[in-house]
Every structure is written in C-alpha cells, then in structure tokens.
Short mmCIF file of C-alpha atoms and ligand atoms in Angstrom, two decimals:
data_model
loop_
_atom_site.label_atom_id
_atom_site.label_comp_id
_atom_site.label_asym_id
_atom_site.label_seq_id
_atom_site.Cartn_x
_atom_site.Cartn_y
_atom_site.Cartn_z
CA MET A 6 80.22 58.27 120.50
CA ASN A 7 83.31 56.66 121.06
CA PHE A 8 84.28 54.74 117.85
CA ASP A 9 87.47 53.76 119.43
CA ASN A 10 86.38 50.31 120.88
CA PHE A 11 85.10 49.46 117.06
CA SER A 12 87.80 48.21 114.38
CA SER A 13 85.08 49.41 111.55
CA ILE A 14 81.43 50.42 111.50
CA PHE A 15 79.23 49.00 108.50
CA ILE A 16 75.92 50.70 107.72
CA ALA A 17 72.98 48.70 106.25
CA ASN A 18 71.11 50.83 104.02
CA TRP A 19 67.68 49.38 103.09
CA LYS A 20 66.38 51.82 100.80
CA LEU A 21 62.65 51.72 100.17
CA ASN A 22 62.98 47.68 100.79
CA GLY A 23 61.69 45.25 103.28
CA ASP A 24 58.59 44.29 105.35
CA ILE A 25 57.81 42.76 108.62
CA GLN A 26 58.36 39.34 107.94
CA PHE A 27 61.46 40.43 106.31
CA ILE A 28 62.97 41.83 109.38
CA LYS A 29 61.75 38.94 111.50
CA GLU A 30 63.78 36.34 109.21
CA TYR A 31 66.62 38.93 108.98
CA TYR A 32 67.02 39.44 113.16
CA GLN A 33 66.83 35.65 113.48
CA LYS A 34 70.14 35.27 111.15
CA LEU A 35 71.55 38.16 111.61
CA ILE A 36 75.06 37.74 113.66
CA PRO A 37 76.35 41.36 115.04
CA SER A 38 80.44 41.28 115.66
CA ASN A 39 81.63 42.18 118.80
CA ASN A 40 84.45 44.21 117.09
CA ASN A 41 82.23 46.27 114.50
CA CYS A 42 79.64 48.70 114.62
CA VAL A 43 76.81 47.42 112.91
CA VAL A 44 73.88 50.17 111.91
CA VAL A 45 70.77 49.07 110.10
CA CYS A 46 68.66 51.51 108.34
CA PRO A 47 65.27 50.79 107.42
CA PRO A 48 62.22 52.85 106.04
CA ASN A 49 61.29 54.73 109.34
CA ILE A 50 58.07 52.71 109.65
CA PHE A 51 60.18 49.88 110.75
CA LEU A 52 62.75 51.26 112.90
CA HIS A 53 60.68 50.13 116.33
CA GLN A 54 60.64 46.58 114.49
CA LEU A 55 64.51 46.38 114.84
CA LYS A 56 66.65 44.68 117.47
CA THR A 57 69.15 46.95 118.95
CA ASN A 58 71.71 46.68 121.83
CA ASN A 59 73.15 49.99 122.41
CA SER A 60 76.56 48.31 122.20
CA ASN A 61 77.44 47.35 118.95
CA LEU A 62 73.79 46.89 117.06
CA PHE A 63 72.20 50.07 116.37
CA SER A 64 69.42 51.54 114.09
CA GLY A 65 69.77 54.30 111.91
CA ALA A 66 66.99 56.53 109.78
CA GLN A 67 67.72 57.17 106.01
CA ASP A 68 66.77 60.89 106.40
CA VAL A 69 65.34 63.54 108.69
CA SER A 70 63.75 66.54 108.62
CA ILE A 71 65.56 70.37 108.24
CA TYR A 72 62.27 71.35 110.44
CA ASN A 73 62.25 70.75 114.45
CA GLU A 74 58.61 70.72 114.53
CA GLY A 75 55.23 72.46 112.89
CA ALA A 76 53.13 72.27 110.02
CA TYR A 77 55.22 70.05 107.73
CA THR A 78 53.21 67.18 107.01
CA GLY A 79 55.08 63.93 106.43
CA GLU A 80 58.12 65.08 108.18
CA ILE A 81 60.06 63.39 110.98
CA SER A 82 62.42 65.40 113.17
CA ALA A 83 65.66 64.42 114.82
CA ALA A 84 63.91 64.93 118.52
CA MET A 85 61.62 62.58 117.29
CA LEU A 86 64.43 60.12 116.21
CA ASN A 87 66.01 60.43 119.49
CA ASP A 88 62.91 59.68 121.11
CA ASN A 89 62.85 56.38 119.70
CA ASN A 90 66.39 55.53 120.44
CA ILE A 91 67.78 55.95 117.09
CA LYS A 92 71.30 56.74 117.17
CA PHE A 93 72.67 57.34 113.74
CA CYS A 94 70.83 58.75 110.43
CA ILE A 95 72.07 58.72 107.00
CA VAL A 96 71.91 62.52 105.17
CA GLY A 97 72.82 63.71 101.70
CA HIS A 98 72.63 60.22 100.07
CA SER A 99 72.90 60.51 96.37
CA GLU A 100 69.48 59.42 95.80
CA ARG A 101 68.06 61.93 98.15
CA ARG A 102 70.41 64.68 96.51
CA GLN A 103 69.21 63.42 92.96
CA HIS A 104 65.31 62.51 93.45
CA PHE A 105 64.52 64.90 95.92
CA ASN A 106 66.61 67.89 95.67
CA GLU A 107 68.50 67.77 98.66
CA SER A 108 71.08 70.59 98.87
CA ASN A 109 74.46 71.05 100.60
CA LYS A 110 72.95 73.44 102.53
CA ALA A 111 69.86 71.25 103.72
CA VAL A 112 72.59 68.31 104.79
CA ASN A 113 74.07 70.69 106.73
CA LEU A 114 70.95 71.90 108.71
CA LYS A 115 69.53 68.30 108.95
CA SER A 116 73.26 67.46 110.48
CA ILE A 117 73.30 70.21 112.99
CA ASN A 118 69.71 69.24 114.17
CA LEU A 119 71.12 65.62 114.22
CA ILE A 120 74.06 66.85 116.58
CA LYS A 121 71.87 68.77 118.64
CA ASN A 122 69.72 65.37 119.44
CA LYS A 123 72.71 63.13 120.14
CA ILE A 124 72.05 61.46 116.88
CA ILE A 125 75.16 60.91 114.26
CA PRO A 126 74.64 62.05 110.78
CA VAL A 127 76.43 59.96 108.40
CA VAL A 128 77.02 62.51 105.71
CA CYS A 129 77.26 61.50 102.08
CA ILE A 130 79.46 62.63 99.33
CA GLY A 131 80.31 61.51 95.91
CA GLU A 132 80.90 62.48 92.36
CA THR A 133 79.21 61.40 89.34
CA LEU A 134 80.65 59.47 86.20
CA GLU A 135 80.96 62.73 84.26
CA GLU A 136 82.82 64.56 87.37
CA LYS A 137 85.05 61.74 87.53
CA GLU A 138 85.67 61.68 83.81
CA LYS A 139 85.82 65.41 84.10
CA LYS A 140 88.63 64.89 86.69
CA ILE A 141 87.39 66.69 89.17
CA THR A 142 86.36 64.15 91.82
CA LYS A 143 88.10 66.40 94.37
CA ASP A 144 86.56 69.76 93.94
CA VAL A 145 83.05 68.16 93.77
CA LEU A 146 83.86 66.41 97.14
CA LEU A 147 85.48 69.45 98.56
CA LYS A 148 82.68 71.82 97.79
CA GLN A 149 80.19 68.60 99.58
CA ILE A 150 82.22 68.73 102.38
CA ASN A 151 82.53 72.47 102.83
CA GLU A 152 78.64 72.95 102.50
CA SER A 153 77.56 69.97 103.88
CA ILE A 154 79.51 69.54 107.24
CA PRO A 155 78.39 72.06 109.89
CA ALA A 156 81.00 73.52 112.12
CA ILE A 157 79.82 71.79 115.12
CA SER A 158 80.77 68.31 113.63
CA ASN A 159 83.93 66.53 115.05
CA ASN A 160 84.92 62.67 114.83
CA GLN A 161 83.05 61.52 117.28
CA ASN A 162 79.62 63.11 116.36
CA THR A 163 79.76 63.13 112.76
CA ILE A 164 80.63 60.24 110.21
CA ILE A 165 81.32 60.91 106.57
CA ALA A 166 80.37 58.20 103.64
CA TYR A 167 82.19 58.33 100.48
CA GLU A 168 79.86 57.00 98.03
CA PRO A 169 80.82 57.50 94.31
CA ILE A 170 77.40 58.08 92.59
CA TRP A 171 78.59 55.89 89.29
CA ALA A 172 79.46 52.91 91.69
CA ILE A 173 76.06 52.64 93.64
CA GLY A 174 73.98 50.06 92.71
CA THR A 175 75.87 49.17 89.38
CA GLY A 176 78.59 46.45 90.59
CA LEU A 177 81.20 49.00 89.52
CA THR A 178 83.74 50.18 92.27
CA PRO A 179 86.97 52.60 92.26
CA THR A 180 90.28 50.60 92.39
CA LEU A 181 91.47 49.84 96.01
CA ASP A 182 94.15 52.79 95.06
CA ASP A 183 91.73 55.06 94.32
CA ILE A 184 89.37 54.43 97.52
CA ASP A 185 92.58 54.64 99.28
CA GLU A 186 93.61 58.03 97.50
CA VAL A 187 90.03 59.60 97.86
CA HIS A 188 90.00 58.60 101.39
CA SER A 189 93.23 60.33 102.11
CA TYR A 190 92.17 63.42 100.47
CA ILE A 191 89.13 63.94 102.52
CA ARG A 192 91.23 63.21 105.65
CA ASN A 193 93.54 65.78 105.03
CA ILE A 194 90.84 68.66 103.61
CA ASP A 195 91.07 70.06 107.35
CA LYS A 196 93.25 69.01 110.42
CA LYS A 197 89.59 68.76 111.92
CA PHE A 198 88.93 65.61 109.39
CA ASN A 199 92.11 63.62 110.33
CA LYS A 200 90.62 61.61 113.06
CA PHE A 201 86.97 61.13 111.40
CA LYS A 202 85.33 57.92 110.79
CA ILE A 203 85.14 57.75 106.51
CA LEU A 204 83.01 55.07 105.41
CA TYR A 205 83.11 53.55 101.59
CA GLY A 206 80.14 53.08 99.92
CA GLY A 207 79.06 51.87 96.31
CA SER A 208 78.62 48.26 95.27
CA VAL A 209 80.27 46.66 98.63
CA LYS A 210 79.46 42.85 98.74
CA SER A 211 80.88 40.07 100.48
CA SER A 212 83.40 39.23 97.79
CA ASN A 213 84.94 42.81 98.23
CA SER A 214 84.42 44.10 101.65
CA ALA A 215 87.66 42.80 103.11
CA ASP A 216 90.09 44.17 100.70
CA ILE A 217 87.96 47.38 100.82
CA ASN A 218 87.85 47.28 104.65
CA GLN A 219 91.82 46.70 104.76
CA ILE A 220 92.74 49.84 103.08
CA LYS A 221 94.09 52.06 105.95
CA ASN A 222 91.94 55.25 105.44
CA VAL A 223 88.65 53.15 105.11
CA ASP A 224 86.92 52.88 108.58
CA GLY A 225 84.03 50.85 107.40
CA CYS A 226 81.25 50.70 104.74
CA LEU A 227 77.88 51.85 103.66
CA ILE A 228 75.92 48.90 102.08
CA GLY A 229 72.95 48.82 99.90
CA GLY A 230 72.12 46.07 98.00
CA ALA A 231 74.12 43.45 99.56
CA SER A 232 72.75 44.58 102.79
CA LEU A 233 69.27 42.94 101.96
CA LYS A 234 70.94 39.23 101.94
CA VAL A 235 71.45 38.63 105.64
CA ASN A 236 73.85 35.98 105.06
CA GLU A 237 75.87 38.06 102.38
CA PHE A 238 75.68 40.79 105.09
CA ASN A 239 76.92 38.49 107.92
CA THR A 240 80.17 38.24 105.80
CA ILE A 241 80.42 41.77 105.45
CA ILE A 242 80.27 42.45 108.99
CA SER A 243 82.39 39.23 110.34
P1 PGA B 15 74.98 49.93 96.80
O1 PGA B 15 74.34 51.16 97.12
O2 PGA B 15 75.49 48.95 97.99
O3 PGA B 15 73.61 48.94 96.52
O4 PGA B 15 75.66 50.17 95.66
C1 PGA B 15 75.20 52.06 98.58
C2 PGA B 15 74.42 53.10 99.01
O5 PGA B 15 73.36 53.53 98.15
O6 PGA B 15 74.45 53.08 100.16
#
C-alpha cells in the first residue's frame, strides 16, 4: 500500500468488545478524515458488518493463524482474510503474547502469511514495566524486531506499532521525548526501517493524541479503549 497520501494512520483495536447494535451506531457517527488512514479492527465475526471504502477507511483483523489451511479447529488464515477484503492485521499484540503465548517466531510466520496475501501486518512490540525499570527497553525491542519482522517486510507492506506494555489500558504514557527517542531508535536499527510507518500505542486518547502525533517519528496511533467511544475516536482521527 502507498501510505504517502496519508498524514497519519490510526488503528482502532476493539479487542473483545462490540456487538451488532454497537457497530451500527458507531458507523452512523464515525467521521473518517480524508488526510488520514483509519483502520477498525473488531472481533473477526463482525468484520463483515463494518463499512470500508478502500481509500481511507479499512477493516483489520486482530490476529491470524500461523497456518494456511488444514486441521486447525478455530483458526482463520491470511488467505481467508484477504478473500474478505481485509487489508490490515494486528500481530504480536502484547495481550496475545501474554495470554496466548504468541512468540516472536509465530509473529514472524503470521507476518509472512499476511504479506503473501497482500495484508499489512501491524507488528506490535513493547517492553514491560520491569524491563523499562531495568533500562533494557532498547534490547527488548531490538530482539522483538529482529525476530518478529520477516526479511520480506518493507515500508509498503508492514507497519510497526510501539506499545509499551505498562502503558496499555493504564492511563500512563511515556513522555513525548521518550516516545520520540524510542521511535527514532527503532527507525535506525537498520537502514531498512528508515521509511517504515511506526505507530505509537498505549493509553492514547483525545486529550493526548494531537501531542503524540506531532512527534516527528510518530506516524499514527494504535488505539484500544478510546477507540470504543466513537466521539473520542473522531477527535483522535480528525
Ligand atoms: P489502550 O490499548 O489504548 O486501551 O491503552 C492499546 C492497545 O492495546 O492496542
């Protein structure tokens, strides 16, 4: 995908929330902005209920199988997502890493399957509070990037989302300088990442999103809780 037409990318991660009535009301009120790319990621069963326009409003999945087909009860493959016009898929979210033992290797495999099926993996990385306090954030991110992002990834087919785990759903965020420093670090890990879109996630809301988005190395946000309130989300993406 050519992201150059967008000023920023905003991804709503609804997690395990929403129902058909909620979606109806949400899309009556949602105001996608022309300059920005907006992606809404509901639980898979609702993907068909969402409105998309393939220009600045897209639907995304929250996860995908590492398998392509076969006897894997309960799984959904990248090809199936593609068949249903899904253009983005979150992979390696810390909740999946924590509750479902998703490893860097699995994230790498999932990303390869997605890219081969023309879906953009949004690869999530981030440190725990303990790792931050031990001042090993950069080492943690380096390992996650090296192991999770496949060799076939480039700035047109993959997005990186930096989500400090201690900032997710807690109301806490790093300082703007800290976000800038980490994003700049990620961008410079390898020449190949220079032009990648790097999103920030973790307690983004309408009151802090403008400041976060102004940071030079921030190309948009991944939003959890605040994306469930459509007025709040409208402010963030406007
Ligand atoms: P939050 O979640 O915005 O509720 O902190 C972000 C995420 O988990 O992607």
